[in-house]
Amino acid sequence: MPDVQSLPAPAPTRAPAGGSATVAWTAGGPPTPSAMLTDGRTVFAGGRGRVVALDAASGQQRWAYEAPPGGVGFDPSRVRLAIADGTVYAATNGAAIALDAVTGQERWRLVSDLTEGYTSLAGLDVMAGPGVAYFSHGPTLFSVDPATGDTRWKHDVDGNFAVSPEIDGDHVLISNGSGVDALRAATGDLVWRHEPDGVNATEVGVAHGIAFLTVNVGEVVALDTPTGTVLWRAPVGNGELSGAEPDRPVVVDDAVIVRGRDEQLHAFEITDGTLRWSLPDRTNGGGTAEVPPFAFRDSTGGLVYTGDDQGRVYAFEVATGTRQWAYAPADGFNPVEVITAADRVAFTATFDGRITAVRPE
């Protein structure tokens, strides 16, 4: 595979109504990117078994890592990423790989013990924090020693797929595909389980001692993390369209943001589930949210970012829903696949493997 090189930035066209934005740089990244994170200094992008680290200021490649081929542990498509304590954790179908964030050198590799027939990407995920790392594949959540890759404990969900692990103090929460399991971080013992009625597809996000569960993209449920008590539930959008798949709700300050079937972002008050705003306003040509949202707070306040299949990128103020800026690319756009941000700069990855830094003008 050729080296990743910086590419000329495409000239922006007239942005949609609201503040405008411009491209700071565009660089080549992994093919068909499926994950991207940044610590403000480096942008890490993953796709098709490849992880690339780019300088956040210039787009220059710092390193690239290629997962070894062969075996159930290495699927040549989707990648999931997490960052903690100077380590980048990459999950590729059935394998968790720890990489030095500065050099890209592999520190250790953990391959799931599922059989060769278990090559589905369902349940593939990774999450990390200070002194802890969690990896899920199929129905199993692994608690991993971040220094060695040794398995501390394993938890199997009840006949489903384990997805979107989240950390909340001494609890670890994992979607079991149709609900959520809360576990003790030290032992993996089940503390409580919440199962919504019916057949569901669920994702979970955690903040402020509350677990937020998206149910079939039609409802968000807030659960008390220590006890599993339902604090509130609220419908998400009108449910008339079938666009979005469930993805993790994101929390900034006092709002939880969920992408609905109507391809809008919906912001709810975390205290009682009151709807704060729904955006973009597709009825007035405001675009759609076809990318899982990414929210970030800096010294000037919280922003939430999303994008669409026209390559457009939007930034909304979390507090008010005001659109701070929007960016529309020149002809020859590619759909935005994933987005992350830091210091009011959004980083997008498109299907063709381009990574673009977009900043407000």
PDB file of C-alpha atoms in Angstrom, residues 55-196:
ATOM      1  CA  ASP A  55      -0.481  15.848  12.681  1.00  0.00           C
ATOM      2  CA  ALA A  56      -3.622  17.796  13.626  1.00  0.00           C
ATOM      3  CA  ALA A  57      -2.140  21.150  12.605  1.00  0.00           C
ATOM      4  CA  SER A  58      -0.755  20.206   9.190  1.00  0.00           C
ATOM      5  CA  GLY A  59      -2.165  16.811   8.165  1.00  0.00           C
ATOM      6  CA  GLN A  60       1.338  15.394   7.800  1.00  0.00           C
ATOM      7  CA  GLN A  61       1.496  11.656   8.436  1.00  0.00           C
ATOM      8  CA  ARG A  62       3.281  10.675  11.642  1.00  0.00           C
ATOM      9  CA  TRP A  63       2.919   6.912  11.327  1.00  0.00           C
ATOM     10  CA  ALA A  64       0.799   4.155   9.829  1.00  0.00           C
ATOM     11  CA  TYR A  65       0.060   0.668  11.146  1.00  0.00           C
ATOM     12  CA  GLU A  66      -1.150  -2.323   9.132  1.00  0.00           C
ATOM     13  CA  ALA A  67      -2.818  -5.176  11.036  1.00  0.00           C
ATOM     14  CA  PRO A  68      -1.252  -8.531  10.114  1.00  0.00           C
ATOM     15  CA  PRO A  69      -3.407 -10.562   7.720  1.00  0.00           C
ATOM     16  CA  GLY A  70      -4.947 -13.951   8.380  1.00  0.00           C
ATOM     17  CA  GLY A  71      -7.036 -15.516  11.114  1.00  0.00           C
ATOM     18  CA  VAL A  72     -10.350 -14.551  12.631  1.00  0.00           C
ATOM     19  CA  GLY A  73      -8.648 -11.718  14.452  1.00  0.00           C
ATOM     20  CA  PHE A  74      -8.001  -9.572  11.423  1.00  0.00           C
ATOM     21  CA  ASP A  75     -10.800  -8.462   9.182  1.00  0.00           C
ATOM     22  CA  PRO A  76      -9.884  -6.214   6.257  1.00  0.00           C
ATOM     23  CA  SER A  77     -12.676  -3.735   6.819  1.00  0.00           C
ATOM     24  CA  ARG A  78     -14.003  -1.915   9.879  1.00  0.00           C
ATOM     25  CA  VAL A  79     -11.823  -0.573  12.672  1.00  0.00           C
ATOM     26  CA  ARG A  80     -12.820   0.897  16.045  1.00  0.00           C
ATOM     27  CA  LEU A  81     -10.492   3.141  18.080  1.00  0.00           C
ATOM     28  CA  ALA A  82      -9.945   4.382  21.643  1.00  0.00           C
ATOM     29  CA  ILE A  83      -7.190   6.543  23.191  1.00  0.00           C
ATOM     30  CA  ALA A  84      -5.936   6.594  26.790  1.00  0.00           C
ATOM     31  CA  ASP A  85      -2.618   7.049  28.603  1.00  0.00           C
ATOM     32  CA  GLY A  86      -0.563   7.502  25.450  1.00  0.00           C
ATOM     33  CA  THR A  87      -1.959   4.346  23.845  1.00  0.00           C
ATOM     34  CA  VAL A  88      -4.167   3.927  20.801  1.00  0.00           C
ATOM     35  CA  TYR A  89      -6.384   0.851  21.012  1.00  0.00           C
ATOM     36  CA  ALA A  90      -7.578  -0.500  17.673  1.00  0.00           C
ATOM     37  CA  ALA A  91     -10.228  -3.188  17.305  1.00  0.00           C
ATOM     38  CA  THR A  92     -10.415  -5.149  14.056  1.00  0.00           C
ATOM     39  CA  ASN A  93     -12.841  -8.034  13.788  1.00  0.00           C
ATOM     40  CA  GLY A  94     -11.880 -10.228  16.708  1.00  0.00           C
ATOM     41  CA  ALA A  95      -8.615  -8.553  17.727  1.00  0.00           C
ATOM     42  CA  ALA A  96      -7.643  -5.713  20.060  1.00  0.00           C
ATOM     43  CA  ILE A  97      -4.281  -4.098  19.318  1.00  0.00           C
ATOM     44  CA  ALA A  98      -2.449  -1.599  21.534  1.00  0.00           C
ATOM     45  CA  LEU A  99      -0.257   0.912  19.699  1.00  0.00           C
ATOM     46  CA  ASP A 100       2.118   3.541  21.043  1.00  0.00           C
ATOM     47  CA  ALA A 101       0.358   6.837  20.260  1.00  0.00           C
ATOM     48  CA  VAL A 102       3.637   8.602  19.401  1.00  0.00           C
ATOM     49  CA  THR A 103       5.373   5.955  17.274  1.00  0.00           C
ATOM     50  CA  GLY A 104       2.613   3.554  16.205  1.00  0.00           C
ATOM     51  CA  GLN A 105       4.643   0.618  17.491  1.00  0.00           C
ATOM     52  CA  GLU A 106       2.560  -2.402  18.490  1.00  0.00           C
ATOM     53  CA  ARG A 107       2.687  -3.050  22.239  1.00  0.00           C
ATOM     54  CA  TRP A 108       0.463  -6.115  22.383  1.00  0.00           C
ATOM     55  CA  ARG A 109      -2.314  -7.924  20.567  1.00  0.00           C
ATOM     56  CA  LEU A 110      -5.306  -9.833  21.966  1.00  0.00           C
ATOM     57  CA  VAL A 111      -7.209 -12.135  19.623  1.00  0.00           C
ATOM     58  CA  SER A 112     -10.727 -13.227  20.534  1.00  0.00           C
ATOM     59  CA  ASP A 113     -11.156 -16.934  21.204  1.00  0.00           C
ATOM     60  CA  LEU A 114     -14.292 -17.117  19.068  1.00  0.00           C
ATOM     61  CA  THR A 115     -14.256 -19.773  16.363  1.00  0.00           C
ATOM     62  CA  GLU A 116     -13.270 -19.150  12.745  1.00  0.00           C
ATOM     63  CA  GLY A 117     -16.937 -19.087  11.773  1.00  0.00           C
ATOM     64  CA  TYR A 118     -17.500 -16.007  13.908  1.00  0.00           C
ATOM     65  CA  THR A 119     -16.292 -13.468  11.367  1.00  0.00           C
ATOM     66  CA  SER A 120     -19.207 -11.065  11.746  1.00  0.00           C
ATOM     67  CA  LEU A 121     -18.341  -7.478  12.614  1.00  0.00           C
ATOM     68  CA  ALA A 122     -21.253  -7.343  15.063  1.00  0.00           C
ATOM     69  CA  GLY A 123     -20.111  -6.649  18.587  1.00  0.00           C
ATOM     70  CA  LEU A 124     -16.751  -5.219  17.549  1.00  0.00           C
ATOM     71  CA  ASP A 125     -15.767  -2.329  19.802  1.00  0.00           C
ATOM     72  CA  VAL A 126     -13.136  -0.936  22.158  1.00  0.00           C
ATOM     73  CA  MET A 127     -13.086   1.583  25.029  1.00  0.00           C
ATOM     74  CA  ALA A 128     -10.270   2.714  27.308  1.00  0.00           C
ATOM     75  CA  GLY A 129      -9.589   4.997  30.256  1.00  0.00           C
ATOM     76  CA  PRO A 130      -6.879   5.527  32.868  1.00  0.00           C
ATOM     77  CA  GLY A 131      -5.613   2.056  33.806  1.00  0.00           C
ATOM     78  CA  VAL A 132      -8.420   0.179  32.035  1.00  0.00           C
ATOM     79  CA  ALA A 133      -9.260  -1.100  28.557  1.00  0.00           C
ATOM     80  CA  TYR A 134     -12.304  -2.983  27.289  1.00  0.00           C
ATOM     81  CA  PHE A 135     -12.743  -4.893  24.059  1.00  0.00           C
ATOM     82  CA  SER A 136     -15.897  -6.555  22.756  1.00  0.00           C
ATOM     83  CA  HIS A 137     -16.358  -9.136  20.040  1.00  0.00           C
ATOM     84  CA  GLY A 138     -19.498 -11.139  19.383  1.00  0.00           C
ATOM     85  CA  PRO A 139     -21.270 -11.707  22.719  1.00  0.00           C
ATOM     86  CA  THR A 140     -18.150 -11.214  24.891  1.00  0.00           C
ATOM     87  CA  LEU A 141     -16.742  -8.180  26.693  1.00  0.00           C
ATOM     88  CA  PHE A 142     -13.079  -8.493  27.688  1.00  0.00           C
ATOM     89  CA  SER A 143     -11.522  -6.452  30.499  1.00  0.00           C
ATOM     90  CA  VAL A 144      -7.898  -6.077  29.446  1.00  0.00           C
ATOM     91  CA  ASP A 145      -4.759  -5.071  31.331  1.00  0.00           C
ATOM     92  CA  PRO A 146      -3.667  -2.021  29.301  1.00  0.00           C
ATOM     93  CA  ALA A 147       0.015  -2.676  30.057  1.00  0.00           C
ATOM     94  CA  THR A 148       0.166  -6.318  28.941  1.00  0.00           C
ATOM     95  CA  GLY A 149      -3.023  -7.180  27.061  1.00  0.00           C
ATOM     96  CA  ASP A 150      -3.800  -9.950  29.557  1.00  0.00           C
ATOM     97  CA  THR A 151      -7.506 -10.633  30.088  1.00  0.00           C
ATOM     98  CA  ARG A 152      -8.619  -9.692  33.616  1.00  0.00           C
ATOM     99  CA  TRP A 153     -12.159 -11.008  33.216  1.00  0.00           C
ATOM    100  CA  LYS A 154     -14.784 -11.756  30.564  1.00  0.00           C
ATOM    101  CA  HIS A 155     -18.527 -11.198  30.485  1.00  0.00           C
ATOM    102  CA  ASP A 156     -20.904 -12.808  28.010  1.00  0.00           C
ATOM    103  CA  VAL A 157     -24.190 -11.065  27.288  1.00  0.00           C
ATOM    104  CA  ASP A 158     -27.284 -13.204  27.042  1.00  0.00           C
ATOM    105  CA  GLY A 159     -27.260 -14.638  23.537  1.00  0.00           C
ATOM    106  CA  ASN A 160     -26.669 -11.363  21.723  1.00  0.00           C
ATOM    107  CA  PHE A 161     -23.882  -8.991  20.662  1.00  0.00           C
ATOM    108  CA  ALA A 162     -21.873  -6.891  23.127  1.00  0.00           C
ATOM    109  CA  VAL A 163     -21.445  -3.342  21.788  1.00  0.00           C
ATOM    110  CA  SER A 164     -20.581   0.212  22.901  1.00  0.00           C
ATOM    111  CA  PRO A 165     -18.742  -0.415  26.202  1.00  0.00           C
ATOM    112  CA  GLU A 166     -18.728   2.640  28.463  1.00  0.00           C
ATOM    113  CA  ILE A 167     -16.873   3.462  31.692  1.00  0.00           C
ATOM    114  CA  ASP A 168     -18.485   5.198  34.680  1.00  0.00           C
ATOM    115  CA  GLY A 169     -16.341   5.114  37.808  1.00  0.00           C
ATOM    116  CA  ASP A 170     -16.415   1.591  39.229  1.00  0.00           C
ATOM    117  CA  HIS A 171     -19.040   0.482  36.699  1.00  0.00           C
ATOM    118  CA  VAL A 172     -18.690  -0.717  33.118  1.00  0.00           C
ATOM    119  CA  LEU A 173     -21.765  -0.667  30.927  1.00  0.00           C
ATOM    120  CA  ILE A 174     -22.228  -2.687  27.763  1.00  0.00           C
ATOM    121  CA  SER A 175     -25.136  -2.870  25.354  1.00  0.00           C
ATOM    122  CA  ASN A 176     -26.289  -6.473  25.061  1.00  0.00           C
ATOM    123  CA  GLY A 177     -27.914  -5.720  21.723  1.00  0.00           C
ATOM    124  CA  SER A 178     -31.407  -5.286  23.121  1.00  0.00           C
ATOM    125  CA  GLY A 179     -30.666  -3.591  26.456  1.00  0.00           C
ATOM    126  CA  VAL A 180     -27.748  -2.817  28.753  1.00  0.00           C
ATOM    127  CA  ASP A 181     -25.682  -4.729  31.342  1.00  0.00           C
ATOM    128  CA  ALA A 182     -23.964  -2.856  34.181  1.00  0.00           C
ATOM    129  CA  LEU A 183     -20.886  -4.623  35.594  1.00  0.00           C
ATOM    130  CA  ARG A 184     -18.440  -4.063  38.432  1.00  0.00           C
ATOM    131  CA  ALA A 185     -15.220  -2.823  36.852  1.00  0.00           C
ATOM    132  CA  ALA A 186     -13.027  -4.784  39.250  1.00  0.00           C
ATOM    133  CA  THR A 187     -14.648  -8.202  38.816  1.00  0.00           C
ATOM    134  CA  GLY A 188     -17.062  -8.164  35.873  1.00  0.00           C
ATOM    135  CA  ASP A 189     -19.941  -9.193  38.149  1.00  0.00           C
ATOM    136  CA  LEU A 190     -23.372  -8.187  36.864  1.00  0.00           C
ATOM    137  CA  VAL A 191     -24.871  -5.381  38.969  1.00  0.00           C
ATOM    138  CA  TRP A 192     -28.065  -4.830  36.994  1.00  0.00           C
ATOM    139  CA  ARG A 193     -29.613  -5.381  33.577  1.00  0.00           C
ATOM    140  CA  HIS A 194     -32.177  -3.257  31.776  1.00  0.00           C
ATOM    141  CA  GLU A 195     -34.182  -4.815  28.950  1.00  0.00           C
ATOM    142  CA  PRO A 196     -36.663  -2.566  27.075  1.00  0.00           C
TER     143      PRO A 196
END
